[in-house]
Amino acid sequence: MITSVIGLQWGDEAKGKIVDLLTEKHEIVVRYQGGNNAGHTVKFGGQTYKLSGLPIGVLHDHVTAVVCPGVVLNPETFLAELDAVEERRGPVEDRLKISDRAHVIMPWHMLEEAALDKARGGESIGTTMRGIGTCYREKAGRGHAVRFGDLYKPDSLRPRFDEIVSFKNTILQALDPELEPLDTGDVFDRYQVFAERLRPYVADTTALLHQALRDEKKILFEGAQGSLLDIDHGTFPFVTSSNSSGCGVHAGSGVSERVIDRMIGVVKAYTTRVGGGPCPTELHDDTGQHIRDRGHEYGTVTGRPRRCGWFDAVAAGYGARISGVDQIVVALLDVLDELPEVRICEAYEIDGVRTTNFPAHADDLAAAKPVYRTLPGWQSDTSGCRRMDELPANARAYVETIAELLEAPLAYVSVGPDREQTIVVE
Ligand code: GDP
Ligand code: IMO
Ligand code: MG
């Protein structure tokens, strides 16, 4: 069984919870894109874990957690996270593998991102400031990129470091004269220490996954971000820098998407977005605040309040189509429990024209007026429901309407953060 879990909105759809749930039935859990911009929350046994760089699989003793070539990895924060996990769950040992092809986030990537963000006009993308975009830019530019495997070839890396750091210092000083120049030796030595600590985990993960396929191992792909943040298909330029829709699985892991048996798309029962960019169904009223409060909608990574609004079936439907989902999960349904009525955006009106197509240009999306279908609320507690027939009829109608509009059957409905608070529909 090869399974993939993808967010269909702008991230934070509860992918972490669903990956954790599915981990029981898988032997390998794979992160293949993004980096520590992700924040995946898992709750079980009365404990909460928040992982950014490590695959969720690392929390399970029977699972090998794999970080693939498409990921950008900050070794410093990765190690801190690994230490924290080991402190709580015991040694990870050989259950973690990091691709030698993955790109390394360097200190200048964070500095560059902060300086560029300050210098940029117009609406800010509102990135997580983790050096994600600047590291992916480096990868596309090639000349100054550092891959994980490079850290273990110090003789060829050291002279490259001189050249890179001198270039970066020139750029950074021009952008912000108050910045202290970076010291090549300092950074090099620090990264050699990180590299030594991570050496036991570094592997050719592509070969490892190909062998796992031959051995018919059960593999679970853990998507980060969401389909609408995809660099090619998302709400550009208000996106992340990787293919965070289903399109990214193959590119990031080196495993063909043809082997995936189940592509599971996760949506929230409403919409959230953190950072800049248009969000047609955003609510600036008490209902928006009610959803934010009940859903604890504050960023896992940056703590920023998430923008909240009604479920947008035009946006999520587009996310589902580009990701090619077989099934969907509707999560955080319980957050809507108290509302007298609930709305679903089923079309946009742009310049007086009604459409169910998701516009390519941010200006058109910003001009889109949601056309809503209003459904009665259920005003009762769903957090204890464990079967579809235990859900209030209106709640059931609501999730079924979402599935119908997304043209995909329901796999699970999530009614609380805990692993147990899940309705298995299939
Ligand atoms: P991810 O980035 O997609 O993994 O999602 P996040 O972890 O950033 O955000 C989802 C948040 O919702 C986390 O705090 C979860 O613990 C929580 N959560 C997950 N599923 C549910 C649910 O069904 N109901 C409620 N109330 N919270 C949930
Ligand atoms: P998970 O995996 C929600 C958003 C940022 C910003 C944009 C670009 O937890 O769902 P970046 O730092 O990636 O260059 O920022 O993307 N963003 C996320 N939003 N969930 C995430 O990850 C996100 N990762 C990035 O807020 O708008
Ligand atoms: Mg998150």
Short mmCIF file of C-alpha atoms and ligand atoms in Angstrom, two decimals:
data_model
loop_
_atom_site.label_atom_id
_atom_site.label_comp_id
_atom_site.label_asym_id
_atom_site.label_seq_id
_atom_site.Cartn_x
_atom_site.Cartn_y
_atom_site.Cartn_z
CA MET A 1 0.00 0.00 0.00
CA ILE A 2 1.45 3.34 -1.07
CA THR A 3 -0.45 6.34 0.28
CA SER A 4 -0.03 10.06 -0.10
CA VAL A 5 -1.52 12.78 2.13
CA ILE A 6 -1.87 16.22 0.56
CA GLY A 7 -3.36 19.49 1.82
CA LEU A 8 -5.93 20.89 -0.62
CA GLN A 9 -6.08 24.44 0.75
CA TRP A 10 -3.45 26.91 1.99
CA GLY A 11 -1.81 24.58 4.51
CA ASP A 12 -2.62 23.54 8.10
CA GLU A 13 -5.46 21.25 7.02
CA ALA A 14 -4.55 18.70 9.75
CA LYS A 15 -2.25 16.66 7.51
CA GLY A 16 -0.14 15.81 10.58
CA LYS A 17 -3.10 14.20 12.36
CA ILE A 18 -4.09 12.18 9.29
CA VAL A 19 -0.50 11.07 8.60
CA ASP A 20 -0.21 9.94 12.22
CA LEU A 21 -3.44 7.99 11.93
CA LEU A 22 -2.29 6.25 8.76
CA THR A 23 1.21 5.60 10.09
CA GLU A 24 -0.06 2.53 11.95
CA LYS A 25 -0.55 0.82 8.59
CA HIS A 26 2.73 1.96 6.99
CA GLU A 27 6.41 1.15 7.46
CA ILE A 28 8.02 4.21 5.89
CA VAL A 29 6.90 7.85 6.19
CA VAL A 30 8.40 10.29 3.71
CA ARG A 31 8.80 14.08 3.61
CA TYR A 32 9.64 15.07 0.05
CA GLN A 33 9.26 18.88 -0.25
CA GLY A 34 9.31 22.04 1.83
CA GLY A 35 11.31 22.35 5.01
CA ASN A 36 10.83 23.77 8.48
CA ASN A 37 8.14 26.14 7.20
CA ALA A 38 5.81 23.21 7.90
CA GLY A 39 4.23 22.76 11.31
CA HIS A 40 2.45 19.43 11.74
CA THR A 41 0.63 18.73 14.99
CA VAL A 42 -0.11 15.28 16.34
CA LYS A 43 -2.00 14.38 19.52
CA PHE A 44 -2.12 10.97 21.09
CA GLY A 45 -1.80 9.40 24.54
CA GLY A 46 -2.43 12.78 26.14
CA GLN A 47 0.67 14.25 24.46
CA THR A 48 1.03 16.87 21.73
CA TYR A 49 3.92 16.87 19.27
CA LYS A 50 4.66 19.62 16.76
CA LEU A 51 7.06 18.65 14.00
CA SER A 52 8.51 20.99 11.40
CA GLY A 53 11.37 19.23 9.66
CA LEU A 54 11.08 15.65 10.83
CA PRO A 55 8.54 13.31 9.23
CA ILE A 56 5.71 12.30 11.59
CA GLY A 57 6.89 8.69 11.23
CA VAL A 58 9.79 9.43 13.58
CA LEU A 59 7.31 9.27 16.49
CA HIS A 60 6.53 5.60 15.78
CA ASP A 61 8.95 2.82 16.69
CA HIS A 62 8.03 0.60 13.75
CA VAL A 63 8.55 3.29 11.13
CA THR A 64 11.50 4.54 9.10
CA ALA A 65 11.27 8.30 8.57
CA VAL A 66 12.77 9.52 5.30
CA VAL A 67 13.72 13.05 4.19
CA CYS A 68 14.01 13.17 0.40
CA PRO A 69 15.97 15.19 -2.19
CA GLY A 70 13.15 17.72 -2.69
CA VAL A 71 13.36 18.93 0.91
CA VAL A 72 15.37 21.95 2.06
CA LEU A 73 16.89 21.19 5.43
CA ASN A 74 18.13 23.46 8.18
CA PRO A 75 20.54 21.17 10.09
CA GLU A 76 20.53 23.32 13.22
CA THR A 77 16.74 23.34 13.74
CA PHE A 78 16.49 19.75 12.51
CA LEU A 79 18.93 18.61 15.20
CA ALA A 80 17.11 20.59 17.89
CA GLU A 81 13.87 18.92 16.86
CA LEU A 82 15.51 15.49 16.78
CA ASP A 83 16.92 16.04 20.30
CA ALA A 84 13.47 17.05 21.57
CA VAL A 85 11.83 13.98 20.01
CA GLU A 86 14.50 11.63 21.39
CA GLU A 87 14.08 13.13 24.84
CA ARG A 88 10.37 12.32 24.80
CA ARG A 89 10.25 9.13 22.71
CA GLY A 90 13.69 7.52 23.11
CA PRO A 91 16.46 7.07 20.53
CA VAL A 92 15.54 7.24 16.87
CA GLU A 93 18.78 5.50 15.78
CA ASP A 94 18.58 3.98 12.32
CA ARG A 95 14.90 4.83 11.81
CA LEU A 96 15.77 8.18 10.25
CA LYS A 97 17.26 8.71 6.78
CA ILE A 98 18.22 12.00 5.17
CA SER A 99 18.95 12.30 1.46
CA ASP A 100 22.45 13.41 0.50
CA ARG A 101 20.71 15.21 -2.39
CA ALA A 102 18.61 17.45 -0.11
CA HIS A 103 19.60 21.12 -0.13
CA VAL A 104 20.98 22.79 2.98
CA ILE A 105 19.52 25.99 4.38
CA MET A 106 22.47 28.23 5.27
CA PRO A 107 22.52 31.25 7.63
CA TRP A 108 22.62 33.64 4.67
CA HIS A 109 19.31 32.30 3.41
CA MET A 110 17.46 33.61 6.46
CA LEU A 111 19.34 36.94 6.37
CA GLU A 112 18.71 37.36 2.65
CA GLU A 113 15.02 36.57 3.03
CA ALA A 114 14.58 39.14 5.79
CA ALA A 115 16.47 41.82 3.83
CA LEU A 116 14.61 41.11 0.57
CA ASP A 117 11.26 41.16 2.34
CA LYS A 118 12.06 44.59 3.78
CA ALA A 119 13.14 45.90 0.37
CA ARG A 120 10.15 44.51 -1.54
CA GLY A 121 7.25 46.81 -2.44
CA GLY A 122 3.59 45.78 -2.56
CA GLU A 123 1.81 43.24 -0.39
CA SER A 124 4.23 41.07 1.52
CA ILE A 125 4.12 37.30 0.90
CA GLY A 126 4.39 36.96 4.65
CA THR A 127 6.73 33.97 4.53
CA THR A 128 7.77 31.98 7.58
CA MET A 129 11.25 33.60 7.37
CA ARG A 130 12.93 30.21 7.56
CA GLY A 131 15.06 30.74 4.45
CA ILE A 132 12.88 28.35 2.45
CA GLY A 133 12.42 30.48 -0.68
CA THR A 134 16.01 31.72 -0.70
CA CYS A 135 17.33 28.15 -0.40
CA TYR A 136 15.12 26.92 -3.26
CA ARG A 137 16.22 29.95 -5.29
CA GLU A 138 19.82 28.88 -4.67
CA LYS A 139 19.02 25.40 -5.85
CA ALA A 140 17.55 26.73 -9.10
CA GLY A 141 20.56 29.05 -9.46
CA ARG A 142 22.96 26.13 -8.76
CA GLY A 143 26.22 28.09 -8.43
CA HIS A 144 26.00 28.78 -4.70
CA ALA A 145 23.85 25.83 -3.66
CA VAL A 146 25.02 23.40 -0.96
CA ARG A 147 23.58 19.89 -0.89
CA PHE A 148 23.75 17.61 2.10
CA GLY A 149 26.33 15.37 0.45
CA ASP A 150 28.62 18.39 -0.10
CA LEU A 151 29.07 18.75 3.66
CA TYR A 152 31.00 15.45 3.66
CA LYS A 153 33.48 16.64 1.04
CA PRO A 154 35.16 19.44 3.02
CA ASP A 155 38.16 19.72 0.68
CA SER A 156 36.04 20.80 -2.26
CA LEU A 157 33.43 22.61 -0.16
CA ARG A 158 35.83 24.90 1.77
CA PRO A 159 37.04 26.92 -1.27
CA ARG A 160 33.45 27.17 -2.52
CA PHE A 161 32.45 28.50 0.90
CA ASP A 162 35.01 31.33 0.55
CA GLU A 163 33.47 32.35 -2.75
CA ILE A 164 29.85 32.00 -1.60
CA VAL A 165 30.29 33.85 1.71
CA SER A 166 32.21 36.70 0.06
CA PHE A 167 29.43 37.07 -2.53
CA LYS A 168 26.68 36.87 0.11
CA ASN A 169 28.40 39.46 2.31
CA THR A 170 28.52 41.89 -0.63
CA ILE A 171 24.80 41.43 -1.33
CA LEU A 172 23.72 41.51 2.32
CA GLN A 173 25.74 44.64 3.08
CA ALA A 174 24.22 46.39 0.05
CA LEU A 175 20.71 45.44 1.22
CA ASP A 176 21.33 46.29 4.85
CA PRO A 177 24.58 48.11 5.74
CA GLU A 178 23.96 47.46 9.43
CA LEU A 179 24.32 43.69 9.03
CA GLU A 180 27.49 42.12 10.47
CA PRO A 181 29.42 40.32 7.70
CA LEU A 182 29.41 36.52 7.96
CA ASP A 183 32.69 34.79 8.80
CA THR A 184 33.45 31.93 6.39
CA GLY A 185 35.42 29.87 8.90
CA ASP A 186 32.77 30.23 11.60
CA VAL A 187 29.91 29.09 9.40
CA PHE A 188 31.98 26.31 7.84
CA ASP A 189 33.04 24.93 11.22
CA ARG A 190 29.51 25.09 12.63
CA TYR A 191 28.10 23.22 9.65
CA GLN A 192 30.86 20.59 9.89
CA VAL A 193 29.72 19.94 13.48
CA PHE A 194 26.07 19.61 12.36
CA ALA A 195 27.17 17.33 9.52
CA GLU A 196 29.08 15.03 11.86
CA ARG A 197 26.08 14.71 14.16
CA LEU A 198 23.79 13.92 11.23
CA ARG A 199 26.25 11.58 9.45
CA PRO A 200 24.63 8.35 10.76
CA TYR A 201 21.34 9.33 9.10
CA VAL A 202 22.58 10.41 5.67
CA ALA A 203 21.72 7.97 2.89
CA ASP A 204 20.77 7.62 -0.74
CA THR A 205 17.06 7.77 0.04
CA THR A 206 16.13 7.36 -3.62
CA ALA A 207 17.81 3.94 -3.77
CA LEU A 208 16.32 3.13 -0.36
CA LEU A 209 12.76 3.89 -1.54
CA HIS A 210 13.24 1.98 -4.80
CA GLN A 211 14.37 -1.05 -2.78
CA ALA A 212 11.40 -0.60 -0.44
CA LEU A 213 9.10 -0.71 -3.48
CA ARG A 214 10.72 -3.95 -4.64
CA ASP A 215 10.22 -5.35 -1.13
CA GLU A 216 6.57 -4.25 -1.25
CA LYS A 217 6.96 -2.09 1.83
CA LYS A 218 4.08 0.17 2.80
CA ILE A 219 5.06 3.78 2.16
CA LEU A 220 3.26 6.94 3.27
CA PHE A 221 4.07 10.31 1.71
CA GLU A 222 3.60 13.26 4.08
CA GLY A 223 2.84 16.43 2.13
CA ALA A 224 3.70 19.80 3.62
CA GLN A 225 1.91 23.11 2.95
CA GLY A 226 -1.13 22.83 0.66
CA SER A 227 -2.06 22.62 -3.00
CA LEU A 228 -2.91 26.34 -3.23
CA LEU A 229 0.62 27.21 -2.04
CA ASP A 230 2.19 25.20 -4.89
CA ILE A 231 4.86 27.21 -6.73
CA ASP A 232 3.48 26.30 -10.18
CA HIS A 233 -0.22 25.86 -9.56
CA GLY A 234 -0.93 27.92 -6.44
CA THR A 235 -1.88 31.55 -5.86
CA PHE A 236 1.38 32.94 -7.21
CA PRO A 237 3.28 34.93 -5.96
CA PHE A 238 1.64 34.23 -2.58
CA VAL A 239 2.87 30.66 -2.51
CA THR A 240 5.72 28.64 -1.11
CA SER A 241 8.73 27.68 -3.25
CA SER A 242 8.10 23.98 -3.80
CA ASN A 243 5.47 21.80 -5.46
CA SER A 244 3.26 21.41 -2.43
CA SER A 245 0.33 19.87 -4.34
CA GLY A 246 0.23 16.21 -5.33
CA CYS A 247 2.48 17.17 -8.26
CA GLY A 248 5.44 17.32 -5.90
CA VAL A 249 5.52 13.71 -4.71
CA HIS A 250 7.33 12.32 -7.72
CA ALA A 251 9.68 15.29 -8.20
CA GLY A 252 10.66 15.47 -4.54
CA SER A 253 11.05 11.78 -3.76
CA GLY A 254 12.17 10.17 -7.01
CA VAL A 255 9.27 7.70 -6.68
CA SER A 256 6.83 7.66 -9.57
CA GLU A 257 3.32 8.83 -8.69
CA ARG A 258 2.07 5.81 -10.68
CA VAL A 259 2.82 3.60 -7.67
CA ILE A 260 0.54 5.58 -5.35
CA ASP A 261 -2.55 3.55 -4.49
CA ARG A 262 -4.34 6.26 -2.50
CA MET A 263 -3.96 9.99 -2.90
CA ILE A 264 -5.77 11.44 0.11
CA GLY A 265 -6.62 15.14 0.05
CA VAL A 266 -7.17 16.85 3.41
CA VAL A 267 -9.40 19.90 3.85
CA LYS A 268 -10.50 21.85 6.86
CA ALA A 269 -14.26 22.25 7.24
CA TYR A 270 -13.60 25.97 6.65
CA THR A 271 -10.74 27.99 5.17
CA THR A 272 -7.59 29.37 6.74
CA ARG A 273 -4.67 31.20 5.28
CA VAL A 274 -1.58 32.55 7.03
CA GLY A 275 0.54 35.20 5.36
CA GLY A 276 -0.39 37.43 2.43
CA GLY A 277 -2.45 36.90 -0.71
CA PRO A 278 -6.13 36.87 -1.59
CA CYS A 279 -8.59 34.65 0.25
CA PRO A 280 -12.08 35.21 -1.18
CA THR A 281 -14.08 33.70 1.70
CA GLU A 282 -12.12 35.39 4.51
CA LEU A 283 -14.37 36.69 7.30
CA HIS A 284 -13.45 39.93 9.05
CA ASP A 285 -16.36 39.67 11.48
CA ASP A 286 -17.31 37.89 14.70
CA THR A 287 -17.82 34.59 12.89
CA GLY A 288 -14.21 34.75 11.62
CA GLN A 289 -13.01 35.41 15.16
CA HIS A 290 -15.25 32.63 16.54
CA ILE A 291 -13.65 30.14 14.11
CA ARG A 292 -10.16 31.40 14.98
CA ASP A 293 -10.83 31.00 18.70
CA ARG A 294 -12.52 27.60 18.54
CA GLY A 295 -10.00 26.24 16.03
CA HIS A 296 -6.99 27.75 17.87
CA GLU A 297 -6.04 29.17 14.51
CA TYR A 298 -2.62 30.56 15.30
CA GLY A 299 0.39 29.40 13.28
CA THR A 300 2.31 26.39 14.59
CA VAL A 301 5.58 27.77 13.23
CA THR A 302 5.27 31.53 13.60
CA GLY A 303 2.37 31.98 16.05
CA ARG A 304 0.67 34.39 13.62
CA PRO A 305 -3.16 34.51 13.75
CA ARG A 306 -4.50 32.61 10.75
CA ARG A 307 -7.03 34.33 8.52
CA CYS A 308 -10.30 32.38 8.73
CA GLY A 309 -13.33 32.11 6.46
CA TRP A 310 -16.05 29.86 5.02
CA PHE A 311 -15.21 26.71 3.13
CA ASP A 312 -14.19 27.60 -0.43
CA ALA A 313 -15.13 24.73 -2.73
CA VAL A 314 -13.83 26.56 -5.82
CA ALA A 315 -10.34 26.83 -4.31
CA ALA A 316 -10.28 23.38 -2.64
CA GLY A 317 -11.87 21.76 -5.72
CA TYR A 318 -9.05 23.17 -7.83
CA GLY A 319 -6.56 21.87 -5.23
CA ALA A 320 -8.18 18.42 -5.44
CA ARG A 321 -7.97 18.35 -9.25
CA ILE A 322 -4.33 19.41 -9.51
CA SER A 323 -3.41 16.90 -6.82
CA GLY A 324 -5.46 14.11 -8.40
CA VAL A 325 -7.06 12.93 -5.18
CA ASP A 326 -8.86 9.60 -4.79
CA GLN A 327 -10.45 10.43 -1.44
CA ILE A 328 -10.84 13.38 0.88
CA VAL A 329 -10.71 14.01 4.61
CA VAL A 330 -12.77 16.79 6.17
CA ALA A 331 -11.06 17.90 9.39
CA LEU A 332 -11.90 20.29 12.21
CA LEU A 333 -15.64 19.83 11.68
CA ASP A 334 -16.19 20.33 15.43
CA VAL A 335 -14.94 23.91 15.14
CA LEU A 336 -18.23 24.81 13.40
CA ASP A 337 -20.41 23.08 16.03
CA GLU A 338 -21.88 26.25 17.53
CA LEU A 339 -22.78 28.14 14.37
CA PRO A 340 -26.49 28.61 13.52
CA GLU A 341 -25.70 28.37 9.80
CA VAL A 342 -22.70 27.45 7.69
CA ARG A 343 -21.73 28.54 4.21
CA ILE A 344 -19.89 26.97 1.33
CA CYS A 345 -18.55 29.03 -1.56
CA GLU A 346 -19.60 27.13 -4.67
CA ALA A 347 -18.69 29.70 -7.34
CA TYR A 348 -17.00 33.08 -7.78
CA GLU A 349 -18.34 36.14 -9.45
CA ILE A 350 -15.52 38.03 -11.15
CA ASP A 351 -16.40 41.28 -12.96
CA GLY A 352 -20.03 40.19 -13.00
CA VAL A 353 -19.26 36.77 -14.51
CA ARG A 354 -20.00 33.64 -12.53
CA THR A 355 -17.32 30.95 -12.67
CA THR A 356 -16.22 27.78 -10.91
CA ASN A 357 -12.72 28.05 -12.39
CA PHE A 358 -9.95 29.11 -10.04
CA PRO A 359 -8.31 32.24 -11.51
CA ALA A 360 -4.60 32.29 -12.34
CA HIS A 361 -3.94 35.90 -11.43
CA ALA A 362 -3.89 37.13 -7.83
CA ASP A 363 -5.73 40.33 -8.89
CA ASP A 364 -8.63 38.27 -10.30
CA LEU A 365 -8.76 36.15 -7.17
CA ALA A 366 -8.76 39.31 -5.09
CA ALA A 367 -11.71 40.58 -7.16
CA ALA A 368 -13.64 37.31 -6.81
CA LYS A 369 -16.91 37.60 -4.88
CA PRO A 370 -17.93 34.30 -3.32
CA VAL A 371 -21.31 32.86 -4.30
CA TYR A 372 -22.49 30.98 -1.22
CA ARG A 373 -24.70 28.03 -0.57
CA THR A 374 -26.05 28.41 2.97
CA LEU A 375 -26.77 25.32 5.03
CA PRO A 376 -28.33 25.04 8.48
CA GLY A 377 -25.89 24.56 11.35
CA TRP A 378 -26.16 21.63 13.76
CA GLN A 379 -25.44 23.45 17.05
CA SER A 380 -24.43 20.34 18.93
CA ASP A 381 -21.15 18.77 19.97
CA THR A 382 -19.66 16.49 17.31
CA SER A 383 -16.35 15.89 19.10
CA GLY A 384 -17.58 12.61 20.59
CA CYS A 385 -18.97 11.20 17.31
CA ARG A 386 -17.16 8.13 15.98
CA ARG A 387 -19.47 7.01 13.18
CA MET A 388 -21.15 8.87 10.35
CA ASP A 389 -24.58 7.92 11.68
CA GLU A 390 -23.71 9.54 15.02
CA LEU A 391 -23.20 12.92 13.39
CA PRO A 392 -26.16 15.31 13.53
CA ALA A 393 -28.01 15.19 10.17
CA ASN A 394 -27.01 18.78 9.30
CA ALA A 395 -23.32 18.09 10.00
CA ARG A 396 -23.49 15.00 7.85
CA ALA A 397 -25.17 16.94 5.05
CA TYR A 398 -22.43 19.56 5.33
CA VAL A 399 -19.50 17.15 4.91
CA GLU A 400 -21.34 15.28 2.18
CA THR A 401 -21.88 18.54 0.30
CA ILE A 402 -18.14 19.23 0.51
CA ALA A 403 -17.34 15.75 -0.86
CA GLU A 404 -19.85 16.22 -3.67
CA LEU A 405 -18.43 19.61 -4.65
CA LEU A 406 -14.87 18.24 -4.54
CA GLU A 407 -15.96 15.24 -6.61
CA ALA A 408 -14.22 12.75 -4.31
CA PRO A 409 -15.51 10.30 -1.71
CA LEU A 410 -14.92 10.83 2.00
CA ALA A 411 -12.28 8.70 3.73
CA TYR A 412 -12.38 10.27 7.20
CA VAL A 413 -14.06 13.06 9.10
CA SER A 414 -12.02 14.55 11.94
CA VAL A 415 -13.91 15.95 14.94
CA GLY A 416 -11.06 16.79 17.30
CA PRO A 417 -7.25 16.94 17.45
CA ASP A 418 -6.84 13.55 19.12
CA ARG A 419 -6.15 10.42 17.10
CA GLU A 420 -9.35 8.85 18.49
CA GLN A 421 -11.53 11.76 17.41
CA THR A 422 -11.90 10.41 13.92
CA ILE A 423 -14.77 8.97 11.91
CA VAL A 424 -13.71 6.32 9.42
CA VAL A 425 -16.09 6.61 6.48
CA GLU A 426 -14.62 4.10 4.02
P1 GDP B 1 -0.96 20.54 9.30
O1 GDP B 1 0.07 21.57 9.04
O2 GDP B 1 -1.82 20.28 8.11
O3 GDP B 1 -0.41 19.25 9.86
O4 GDP B 1 -1.95 21.13 10.41
P2 GDP B 1 -1.51 21.92 11.75
O5 GDP B 1 -1.01 20.93 12.72
O6 GDP B 1 -0.66 23.09 11.43
O7 GDP B 1 -2.90 22.52 12.18
C1 GDP B 1 -4.00 21.71 12.49
C2 GDP B 1 -4.41 21.99 13.95
O8 GDP B 1 -5.70 21.48 14.19
C3 GDP B 1 -3.52 21.31 14.97
O9 GDP B 1 -3.44 22.10 16.11
C4 GDP B 1 -4.26 20.02 15.28
O10 GDP B 1 -3.97 19.50 16.57
C5 GDP B 1 -5.68 20.48 15.21
N1 GDP B 1 -6.64 19.50 14.73
C6 GDP B 1 -6.48 18.49 13.84
N2 GDP B 1 -7.66 17.90 13.57
C7 GDP B 1 -8.59 18.54 14.31
C8 GDP B 1 -10.01 18.41 14.44
O11 GDP B 1 -10.66 17.61 13.79
N3 GDP B 1 -10.63 19.30 15.30
C9 GDP B 1 -9.94 20.22 16.00
N4 GDP B 1 -10.64 21.03 16.80
N5 GDP B 1 -8.60 20.38 15.88
C10 GDP B 1 -7.95 19.56 15.04
P1 IMO B 2 2.02 23.20 6.83
O1 IMO B 2 2.85 22.05 6.32
C1 IMO B 2 0.42 27.21 6.18
C2 IMO B 2 2.87 29.99 3.85
C3 IMO B 2 3.48 31.17 4.56
C4 IMO B 2 3.50 32.17 3.42
C5 IMO B 2 3.84 31.30 2.21
C6 IMO B 2 5.32 31.30 1.86
O2 IMO B 2 2.04 23.37 8.31
O3 IMO B 2 0.64 23.16 6.26
P2 IMO B 2 7.49 30.19 2.93
O4 IMO B 2 8.12 30.38 4.26
O5 IMO B 2 7.10 28.78 2.64
O6 IMO B 2 8.29 30.78 1.80
O7 IMO B 2 6.13 31.05 3.00
O8 IMO B 2 3.45 29.99 2.55
N1 IMO B 2 3.20 28.66 4.44
C7 IMO B 2 2.32 27.92 5.14
N2 IMO B 2 1.04 28.18 5.50
N3 IMO B 2 0.97 26.01 6.47
C8 IMO B 2 2.23 25.72 6.09
O9 IMO B 2 2.79 24.50 6.25
C9 IMO B 2 2.99 26.71 5.42
N4 IMO B 2 4.25 26.78 4.93
C10 IMO B 2 4.35 27.96 4.33
O10 IMO B 2 2.69 31.58 5.63
O11 IMO B 2 2.22 32.69 3.22
MG MG B 3 0.72 23.40 9.85
#
